[in-house]
mmCIF file of C-alpha atoms and ligand atoms in Angstrom:
data_model
loop_
_atom_site.group_PDB
_atom_site.id
_atom_site.type_symbol
_atom_site.label_atom_id
_atom_site.label_comp_id
_atom_site.label_asym_id
_atom_site.label_seq_id
_atom_site.Cartn_x
_atom_site.Cartn_y
_atom_site.Cartn_z
ATOM 1 C CA UNK U 1 -17.374 24.035 3.009
ATOM 2 C CA UNK U 2 -14.793 22.230 0.957
ATOM 3 C CA UNK U 3 -15.558 19.825 -1.844
ATOM 4 C CA UNK U 4 -14.474 16.236 -1.278
ATOM 5 C CA UNK U 5 -12.402 14.790 -4.081
ATOM 6 C CA UNK U 6 -13.478 11.162 -4.402
ATOM 7 C CA UNK U 7 -13.660 8.290 -6.869
ATOM 8 C CA UNK U 8 -15.489 6.007 -4.451
ATOM 9 C CA UNK U 9 -12.426 4.632 -2.648
ATOM 10 C CA UNK U 10 -12.531 2.449 0.477
ATOM 11 C CA UNK U 11 -15.242 0.091 1.673
ATOM 12 C CA UNK U 12 -13.279 -2.789 0.151
ATOM 13 C CA UNK U 13 -14.138 -6.450 0.792
ATOM 14 C CA UNK U 14 -12.722 -8.312 3.795
ATOM 15 C CA UNK U 15 -12.877 -11.837 2.434
ATOM 16 C CA UNK U 16 -12.628 -14.992 4.486
ATOM 17 C CA UNK U 17 -10.090 -17.394 2.918
ATOM 18 C CA UNK U 18 -11.261 -20.925 3.702
ATOM 19 C CA UNK U 19 -8.693 -22.897 1.685
ATOM 20 C CA UNK U 20 -5.668 -20.916 2.794
ATOM 21 C CA UNK U 21 -6.982 -20.969 6.386
ATOM 22 C CA UNK U 22 -6.956 -24.741 6.282
ATOM 23 C CA UNK U 23 -3.560 -24.912 4.618
ATOM 24 C CA UNK U 24 -1.894 -22.647 7.200
ATOM 25 C CA UNK U 25 -3.951 -23.715 10.225
ATOM 26 C CA UNK U 26 -5.207 -20.199 10.920
ATOM 27 C CA UNK U 27 -8.401 -18.152 10.482
ATOM 28 C CA UNK U 28 -7.337 -16.066 7.501
ATOM 29 C CA UNK U 29 -9.040 -12.944 6.141
ATOM 30 C CA UNK U 30 -7.982 -10.969 3.073
ATOM 31 C CA UNK U 31 -8.410 -7.181 2.942
ATOM 32 C CA UNK U 32 -8.783 -6.799 -0.832
ATOM 33 C CA UNK U 33 -7.429 -3.367 -1.663
ATOM 34 C CA UNK U 34 -7.216 -4.127 -5.379
ATOM 35 C CA UNK U 35 -10.941 -3.295 -5.359
ATOM 36 C CA UNK U 36 -10.187 0.436 -4.996
ATOM 37 C CA UNK U 37 -10.856 2.763 -7.989
ATOM 38 C CA UNK U 38 -7.314 2.727 -9.411
ATOM 39 C CA UNK U 39 -6.625 -0.781 -8.129
ATOM 40 C CA UNK U 40 -4.596 -0.145 -4.973
ATOM 41 C CA UNK U 41 -4.873 1.058 -1.371
ATOM 42 C CA UNK U 42 -3.266 4.357 -2.318
ATOM 43 C CA UNK U 43 -6.684 5.775 -3.282
ATOM 44 C CA UNK U 44 -7.788 5.981 0.361
ATOM 45 C CA UNK U 45 -5.034 8.420 1.236
ATOM 46 C CA UNK U 46 -5.011 10.194 -2.098
ATOM 47 C CA UNK U 47 -8.658 11.214 -1.707
ATOM 48 C CA UNK U 48 -7.819 13.031 1.526
ATOM 49 C CA UNK U 49 -4.478 14.470 0.382
ATOM 50 C CA UNK U 50 -5.948 15.851 -2.854
ATOM 51 C CA UNK U 51 -8.990 17.268 -1.079
ATOM 52 C CA UNK U 52 -6.609 19.137 1.258
ATOM 53 C CA UNK U 53 -4.393 20.249 -1.637
ATOM 54 C CA UNK U 54 -7.420 21.799 -3.341
ATOM 55 C CA UNK U 55 -8.351 23.604 -0.101
ATOM 56 C CA UNK U 56 -4.792 24.929 0.096
ATOM 57 C CA UNK U 57 -5.053 26.308 -3.424
ATOM 58 C CA UNK U 58 -2.568 23.989 -5.133
ATOM 59 C CA UNK U 59 -2.621 23.747 -8.932
ATOM 60 C CA UNK U 60 -0.125 20.876 -9.308
ATOM 61 C CA UNK U 61 0.308 17.573 -7.476
ATOM 62 C CA UNK U 62 3.737 15.959 -7.338
ATOM 63 C CA UNK U 63 4.805 12.497 -6.245
ATOM 64 C CA UNK U 64 7.639 10.026 -6.608
ATOM 65 C CA UNK U 65 6.391 6.514 -7.154
ATOM 66 C CA UNK U 66 7.052 2.908 -8.028
ATOM 67 C CA UNK U 67 3.715 3.114 -9.912
ATOM 68 C CA UNK U 68 0.647 2.832 -7.703
ATOM 69 C CA UNK U 69 0.917 6.206 -5.998
ATOM 70 C CA UNK U 70 1.472 7.546 -9.513
ATOM 71 C CA UNK U 71 -1.708 6.018 -10.921
ATOM 72 C CA UNK U 72 -3.714 7.210 -7.927
ATOM 73 C CA UNK U 73 -2.241 10.723 -7.886
ATOM 74 C CA UNK U 74 -2.921 11.223 -11.583
ATOM 75 C CA UNK U 75 -6.507 9.988 -11.327
ATOM 76 C CA UNK U 76 -7.422 12.171 -8.330
ATOM 77 C CA UNK U 77 -5.658 15.146 -9.937
ATOM 78 C CA UNK U 78 -7.822 14.719 -13.037
ATOM 79 C CA UNK U 79 -10.888 14.416 -10.834
ATOM 80 C CA UNK U 80 -10.000 17.688 -9.097
ATOM 81 C CA UNK U 81 -8.952 19.524 -12.256
ATOM 82 C CA UNK U 82 -5.298 19.746 -11.191
ATOM 83 C CA UNK U 83 -2.041 18.940 -12.967
ATOM 84 C CA UNK U 84 -0.134 15.814 -11.866
ATOM 85 C CA UNK U 85 3.639 15.453 -12.210
ATOM 86 C CA UNK U 86 4.868 11.952 -11.491
ATOM 87 C CA UNK U 87 8.555 11.201 -10.892
ATOM 88 C CA UNK U 88 9.700 7.622 -11.471
ATOM 89 C CA UNK U 89 13.066 5.899 -11.587
ATOM 90 C CA UNK U 90 13.664 5.039 -15.232
ATOM 91 C CA UNK U 91 12.471 1.523 -16.087
ATOM 92 C CA UNK U 92 11.317 0.831 -12.523
ATOM 93 C CA UNK U 93 7.527 1.139 -12.691
ATOM 94 C CA UNK U 94 5.343 -1.583 -14.200
ATOM 95 C CA UNK U 95 4.018 -0.634 -17.652
ATOM 96 C CA UNK U 96 0.288 -0.852 -16.871
ATOM 97 C CA UNK U 97 0.691 1.639 -14.010
ATOM 98 C CA UNK U 98 2.295 4.173 -16.336
ATOM 99 C CA UNK U 99 -0.527 3.573 -18.831
ATOM 100 C CA UNK U 100 -2.971 4.369 -16.030
ATOM 101 C CA UNK U 101 -1.169 7.672 -15.450
ATOM 102 C CA UNK U 102 -1.226 8.603 -19.135
ATOM 103 C CA UNK U 103 -4.861 7.611 -19.577
ATOM 104 C CA UNK U 104 -5.928 10.306 -17.101
ATOM 105 C CA UNK U 105 -3.515 12.957 -18.330
ATOM 106 C CA UNK U 106 -0.679 12.715 -15.778
ATOM 107 C CA UNK U 107 2.814 13.839 -16.775
ATOM 108 C CA UNK U 108 5.685 11.417 -16.213
ATOM 109 C CA UNK U 109 9.242 12.536 -15.423
ATOM 110 C CA UNK U 110 11.883 9.795 -15.498
ATOM 111 C CA UNK U 111 15.102 10.131 -13.524
ATOM 112 C CA UNK U 112 18.229 8.030 -13.779
ATOM 113 C CA UNK U 113 18.722 6.289 -10.474
ATOM 114 C CA UNK U 114 16.741 4.700 -7.655
ATOM 115 C CA UNK U 115 13.420 5.450 -5.966
ATOM 116 C CA UNK U 116 15.336 7.629 -3.474
ATOM 117 C CA UNK U 117 16.637 9.746 -6.347
ATOM 118 C CA UNK U 118 13.094 10.075 -7.716
ATOM 119 C CA UNK U 119 11.861 11.043 -4.240
ATOM 120 C CA UNK U 120 14.538 13.756 -3.862
ATOM 121 C CA UNK U 121 13.571 15.181 -7.257
ATOM 122 C CA UNK U 122 9.865 15.151 -6.335
ATOM 123 C CA UNK U 123 10.566 16.977 -3.063
ATOM 124 C CA UNK U 124 12.423 19.596 -5.038
ATOM 125 C CA UNK U 125 9.568 20.088 -7.520
ATOM 126 C CA UNK U 126 6.961 19.945 -4.770
ATOM 127 C CA UNK U 127 8.530 22.757 -2.754
ATOM 128 C CA UNK U 128 7.497 25.301 -5.422
ATOM 129 C CA UNK U 129 4.516 27.598 -4.892
ATOM 130 C CA UNK U 130 1.191 26.022 -5.863
ATOM 131 C CA UNK U 131 2.651 22.488 -5.773
ATOM 132 C CA UNK U 132 1.637 19.800 -3.261
ATOM 133 C CA UNK U 133 3.584 16.613 -2.570
ATOM 134 C CA UNK U 134 1.288 13.622 -2.159
ATOM 135 C CA UNK U 135 3.764 10.929 -1.131
ATOM 136 C CA UNK U 136 3.157 9.131 2.162
ATOM 137 C CA UNK U 137 5.245 11.800 3.903
ATOM 138 C CA UNK U 138 2.082 13.917 3.443
ATOM 139 C CA UNK U 139 0.185 13.252 6.726
ATOM 140 C CA UNK U 140 -3.205 13.400 4.964
ATOM 141 C CA UNK U 141 -2.240 10.250 3.044
ATOM 142 C CA UNK U 142 -1.762 8.354 6.322
ATOM 143 C CA UNK U 143 -5.034 9.724 7.709
ATOM 144 C CA UNK U 144 -6.907 8.440 4.669
ATOM 145 C CA UNK U 145 -5.256 5.049 4.649
ATOM 146 C CA UNK U 146 -6.057 4.398 8.317
ATOM 147 C CA UNK U 147 -9.719 3.910 7.339
ATOM 148 C CA UNK U 148 -8.886 0.362 6.229
ATOM 149 C CA UNK U 149 -8.244 -0.522 9.879
ATOM 150 C CA UNK U 150 -11.632 0.986 10.865
ATOM 151 C CA UNK U 151 -13.310 -1.257 8.293
ATOM 152 C CA UNK U 152 -11.574 -4.348 9.706
ATOM 153 C CA UNK U 153 -12.562 -3.452 13.302
ATOM 154 C CA UNK U 154 -16.140 -2.922 12.190
ATOM 155 C CA UNK U 155 -16.390 -6.117 10.173
ATOM 156 C CA UNK U 156 -14.699 -8.436 12.696
ATOM 157 C CA UNK U 157 -16.101 -6.697 15.771
ATOM 158 C CA UNK U 158 -12.559 -6.069 17.040
ATOM 159 C CA UNK U 159 -8.939 -6.394 15.994
ATOM 160 C CA UNK U 160 -7.552 -9.677 14.602
ATOM 161 C CA UNK U 161 -4.651 -11.382 16.412
ATOM 162 C CA UNK U 162 -2.242 -10.682 13.567
ATOM 163 C CA UNK U 163 -1.951 -8.197 10.709
ATOM 164 C CA UNK U 164 0.411 -8.858 7.793
ATOM 165 C CA UNK U 165 1.090 -6.467 4.931
ATOM 166 C CA UNK U 166 3.831 -5.610 2.446
ATOM 167 C CA UNK U 167 6.521 -3.230 3.715
ATOM 168 C CA UNK U 168 7.882 -0.821 1.103
ATOM 169 C CA UNK U 169 8.355 2.669 2.520
ATOM 170 C CA UNK U 170 6.304 1.793 5.594
ATOM 171 C CA UNK U 171 3.557 4.400 5.259
ATOM 172 C CA UNK U 172 0.780 1.849 5.169
ATOM 173 C CA UNK U 173 2.083 0.144 8.334
ATOM 174 C CA UNK U 174 1.924 3.520 10.077
ATOM 175 C CA UNK U 175 -1.588 4.100 8.732
ATOM 176 C CA UNK U 176 -2.969 0.779 10.016
ATOM 177 C CA UNK U 177 -1.345 1.344 13.417
ATOM 178 C CA UNK U 178 -3.008 4.762 13.603
ATOM 179 C CA UNK U 179 -6.349 3.241 12.627
ATOM 180 C CA UNK U 180 -6.222 0.418 15.202
ATOM 181 C CA UNK U 181 -5.191 2.915 17.907
ATOM 182 C CA UNK U 182 -4.937 1.221 21.302
ATOM 183 C CA UNK U 183 -6.298 -2.042 19.863
ATOM 184 C CA UNK U 184 -3.206 -3.082 17.890
ATOM 185 C CA UNK U 185 -3.032 -6.586 16.439
ATOM 186 C CA UNK U 186 0.463 -8.123 16.259
ATOM 187 C CA UNK U 187 2.041 -6.394 13.255
ATOM 188 C CA UNK U 188 4.166 -8.347 10.789
ATOM 189 C CA UNK U 189 5.203 -6.027 7.959
ATOM 190 C CA UNK U 190 6.817 -8.113 5.226
ATOM 191 C CA UNK U 191 9.803 -6.928 3.212
ATOM 192 C CA UNK U 192 11.771 -8.536 0.413
ATOM 193 C CA UNK U 193 15.347 -9.653 0.987
ATOM 194 C CA UNK U 194 16.728 -7.857 -2.055
ATOM 195 C CA UNK U 195 14.909 -4.530 -1.932
ATOM 196 C CA UNK U 196 16.951 -3.100 -4.817
ATOM 197 C CA UNK U 197 16.184 -5.819 -7.369
ATOM 198 C CA UNK U 198 13.010 -7.582 -6.277
ATOM 199 C CA UNK U 199 10.441 -8.834 -8.793
ATOM 200 C CA UNK U 200 7.892 -7.016 -6.602
ATOM 201 C CA UNK U 201 8.379 -3.668 -8.369
ATOM 202 C CA UNK U 202 5.929 -1.825 -6.099
ATOM 203 C CA UNK U 203 8.243 -2.269 -3.101
ATOM 204 C CA UNK U 204 11.581 -1.815 -4.871
ATOM 205 C CA UNK U 205 12.637 0.756 -2.284
ATOM 206 C CA UNK U 206 16.062 0.493 -0.667
ATOM 207 C CA UNK U 207 15.602 3.113 2.045
ATOM 208 C CA UNK U 208 12.140 2.990 3.702
ATOM 209 C CA UNK U 209 11.276 6.542 4.683
ATOM 210 C CA UNK U 210 9.120 5.388 7.646
ATOM 211 C CA UNK U 211 11.577 2.773 8.995
ATOM 212 C CA UNK U 212 11.798 4.205 12.528
ATOM 213 C CA UNK U 213 7.991 4.354 12.876
ATOM 214 C CA UNK U 214 7.607 0.818 11.525
ATOM 215 C CA UNK U 215 10.102 -0.439 14.127
ATOM 216 C CA UNK U 216 8.092 1.348 16.800
ATOM 217 C CA UNK U 217 4.772 -0.200 15.670
ATOM 218 C CA UNK U 218 6.334 -3.657 15.519
ATOM 219 C CA UNK U 219 7.771 -3.300 19.034
ATOM 220 C CA UNK U 220 4.568 -1.899 20.563
ATOM 221 C CA UNK U 221 2.466 -4.652 18.994
ATOM 222 C CA UNK U 222 4.805 -7.531 19.881
ATOM 223 C CA UNK U 223 5.354 -8.392 16.225
ATOM 224 C CA UNK U 224 8.323 -8.437 13.871
ATOM 225 C CA UNK U 225 9.400 -7.441 10.401
ATOM 226 C CA UNK U 226 9.550 -10.620 8.285
ATOM 227 C CA UNK U 227 11.878 -10.893 5.292
ATOM 228 C CA UNK U 228 11.025 -13.129 2.327
ATOM 229 C CA UNK U 229 12.701 -13.790 -1.024
ATOM 230 C CA UNK U 230 11.298 -13.350 -4.527
ATOM 231 C CA UNK U 231 10.543 -17.058 -4.979
ATOM 232 C CA UNK U 232 8.300 -16.959 -1.914
ATOM 233 C CA UNK U 233 6.545 -13.831 -3.245
ATOM 234 C CA UNK U 234 5.804 -15.416 -6.609
ATOM 235 C CA UNK U 235 4.666 -18.681 -5.019
ATOM 236 C CA UNK U 236 2.333 -16.751 -2.701
ATOM 237 C CA UNK U 237 0.929 -14.701 -5.594
ATOM 238 C CA UNK U 238 0.123 -17.910 -7.469
ATOM 239 C CA UNK U 239 -1.292 -19.609 -4.386
ATOM 240 C CA UNK U 240 -3.646 -16.720 -3.662
ATOM 241 C CA UNK U 241 -4.901 -16.854 -7.241
ATOM 242 C CA UNK U 242 -5.427 -20.581 -7.438
ATOM 243 C CA UNK U 243 -6.750 -21.205 -3.932
ATOM 244 C CA UNK U 244 -8.884 -18.115 -3.378
ATOM 245 C CA UNK U 245 -9.426 -16.556 -6.816
ATOM 246 C CA UNK U 246 -7.685 -13.270 -6.070
ATOM 247 C CA UNK U 247 -5.229 -12.005 -8.691
ATOM 248 C CA UNK U 248 -2.883 -9.542 -6.987
ATOM 249 C CA UNK U 249 0.389 -7.982 -7.984
ATOM 250 C CA UNK U 250 3.572 -9.648 -6.636
ATOM 251 C CA UNK U 251 4.234 -7.087 -3.862
ATOM 252 C CA UNK U 252 0.704 -7.568 -2.588
ATOM 253 C CA UNK U 253 1.275 -11.260 -1.872
ATOM 254 C CA UNK U 254 4.041 -10.513 0.643
ATOM 255 C CA UNK U 255 1.765 -11.086 3.628
ATOM 256 C CA UNK U 256 0.787 -14.527 2.332
ATOM 257 C CA UNK U 257 4.459 -15.366 1.690
ATOM 258 C CA UNK U 258 5.213 -14.727 5.355
ATOM 259 C CA UNK U 259 2.181 -16.475 6.904
ATOM 260 C CA UNK U 260 4.088 -19.499 8.171
ATOM 261 C CA UNK U 261 6.465 -17.178 10.013
ATOM 262 C CA UNK U 262 4.013 -14.667 11.434
ATOM 263 C CA UNK U 263 0.896 -16.530 12.569
ATOM 264 C CA UNK U 264 0.505 -19.233 15.232
ATOM 265 C CA UNK U 265 -2.003 -22.094 14.918
ATOM 266 C CA UNK U 266 -5.621 -21.001 15.283
ATOM 267 C CA UNK U 267 -4.955 -17.289 15.246
ATOM 268 C CA UNK U 268 -7.185 -14.872 13.385
ATOM 269 C CA UNK U 269 -5.047 -13.185 10.729
ATOM 270 C CA UNK U 270 -5.826 -10.310 8.388
ATOM 271 C CA UNK U 271 -3.570 -10.143 5.352
ATOM 272 C CA UNK U 272 -3.689 -6.864 3.435
ATOM 273 C CA UNK U 273 -3.648 -7.574 -0.306
ATOM 274 C CA UNK U 274 -2.613 -4.131 -1.490
ATOM 275 C CA UNK U 275 -2.989 -4.034 -5.282
ATOM 276 C CA UNK U 276 -4.542 -5.634 -8.351
ATOM 277 C CA UNK U 277 -2.714 -8.225 -10.453
ATOM 278 C CA UNK U 278 -3.490 -6.436 -13.717
ATOM 279 C CA UNK U 279 -1.093 -3.700 -12.614
ATOM 280 C CA UNK U 280 2.055 -5.829 -12.683
ATOM 281 C CA UNK U 281 1.189 -9.046 -14.517
ATOM 282 C CA UNK U 282 4.626 -9.939 -15.896
HETATM 283 N N1 F0G T 301 1.836 -2.776 -1.981
HETATM 284 C C1 F0G T 301 1.739 -2.070 -3.112
HETATM 285 C C2 F0G T 301 0.918 -2.636 -4.218
HETATM 286 C C3 F0G T 301 2.406 -0.825 -3.238
HETATM 287 O O1 F0G T 301 2.298 -0.131 -4.366
HETATM 288 C C4 F0G T 301 3.184 -0.344 -2.158
HETATM 289 C C5 F0G T 301 3.887 0.930 -2.256
HETATM 290 C C6 F0G T 301 3.252 -1.126 -0.995
HETATM 291 C C7 F0G T 301 2.564 -2.331 -0.946
HETATM 292 C C8 F0G T 301 4.066 -0.719 0.169
HETATM 293 O O2 F0G T 301 3.429 0.237 0.954
HETATM 294 O O3 F0G T 301 5.263 1.892 1.002
HETATM 295 O O4 F0G T 301 3.294 2.099 2.495
HETATM 296 O O5 F0G T 301 5.011 0.330 2.876
HETATM 297 N N2 F0G T 301 3.935 1.628 -3.316
HETATM 298 C C9 F0G T 301 4.501 2.989 -3.411
HETATM 299 C C10 F0G T 301 4.181 3.604 -4.745
HETATM 300 C C11 F0G T 301 5.916 3.064 -3.021
HETATM 301 O O6 F0G T 301 4.923 4.490 -5.211
HETATM 302 O O7 F0G T 301 3.185 3.230 -5.350
HETATM 303 P P1 F0G T 301 4.292 1.187 1.902
#
C-alpha cells in the first residue's frame, strides 16, 4: 500500500456567473482552480505525480516552469520529504510564485533563455538516478488533472456545450479531454498572440509541447484554438474581478477573453479559471 501525497487538492467550486452570462448571452460557469492548495490547477496532477515518484523511490523532483508548476512541485515535495529543483527562465516567473517555492524549501535554478531552454535543462537534470520529472510530459500529471472534468460532469449532470481554457503547453487541454472521454464538449483552448512576450507570464511558452494533441482534441470536439492579445487578457481579468468577484492571474482569464469568439447564444459554457490573482498581481 502506497501513501498518497496530498494537500487537499481538487473539489474546487464550479460557480455560476450570472452577470457575465447576461453580458455574453450564454449560460456561463467558472471552474475556479485558484482554490487549490497552492493556488492553481497544477496541484491536481502534482499530487498523483509525486505519489508515484515516491513509490518509484525518487529523492528529488525536477521541473521547468513559468511559476505555477514550480510552486506546486515544491509544496508537494516538501509534503513528501523530497528535494525539489525548479528550473526557470531568468526573470520570467512572477515573483510571488518564486516566493511560494522558497517558502517550502524548493531550490531555484535560473537559466538564460526561454522556457524551452529551461525545459531542456530540466530534462537533463531529471534523467539522473533518483530524480523524477514532474512536468506535464509526466503522464501522472495528466491523469491527476483530468479529475476536474469529472467534477464538471458530476456537478452539471453531463458535459457543457463548450469548454474554454488557457493554452500554454497544452497539457491541461489534454487532461480535460481525457476526463470527458467520449462526452467531449466543444474545446476552445485560448492562446495569446505574442507567446514570447505576453503579460500572461504563466503561458509565456513559444513552443507548446502538446501542440499535436491539442489540435487533435480541437478537431475531434468540433472546436478551435482561439488567439487573443494582451489587451483582451487584461480586460477579461478585470471584468471577471468586477463582475463576478474572482481575482485570477492574467493567463487564467484567457477563456473569458475569448468568450465572444467561442460560444454561441444560449450555450452552456464552462470557463476554466486556472490560477489565483495573488500569484501574478502586477
Ligand atoms: N494557466 C496557468 C495559471 C498556468 O500556470 C498554465 C501553465 C496554464 C494556464 C497553461 O496550461 O500549459 O497545460 O496549457 N503553467 C505552466 C507552469 C507552464 O510552469 O506553471 P497548459
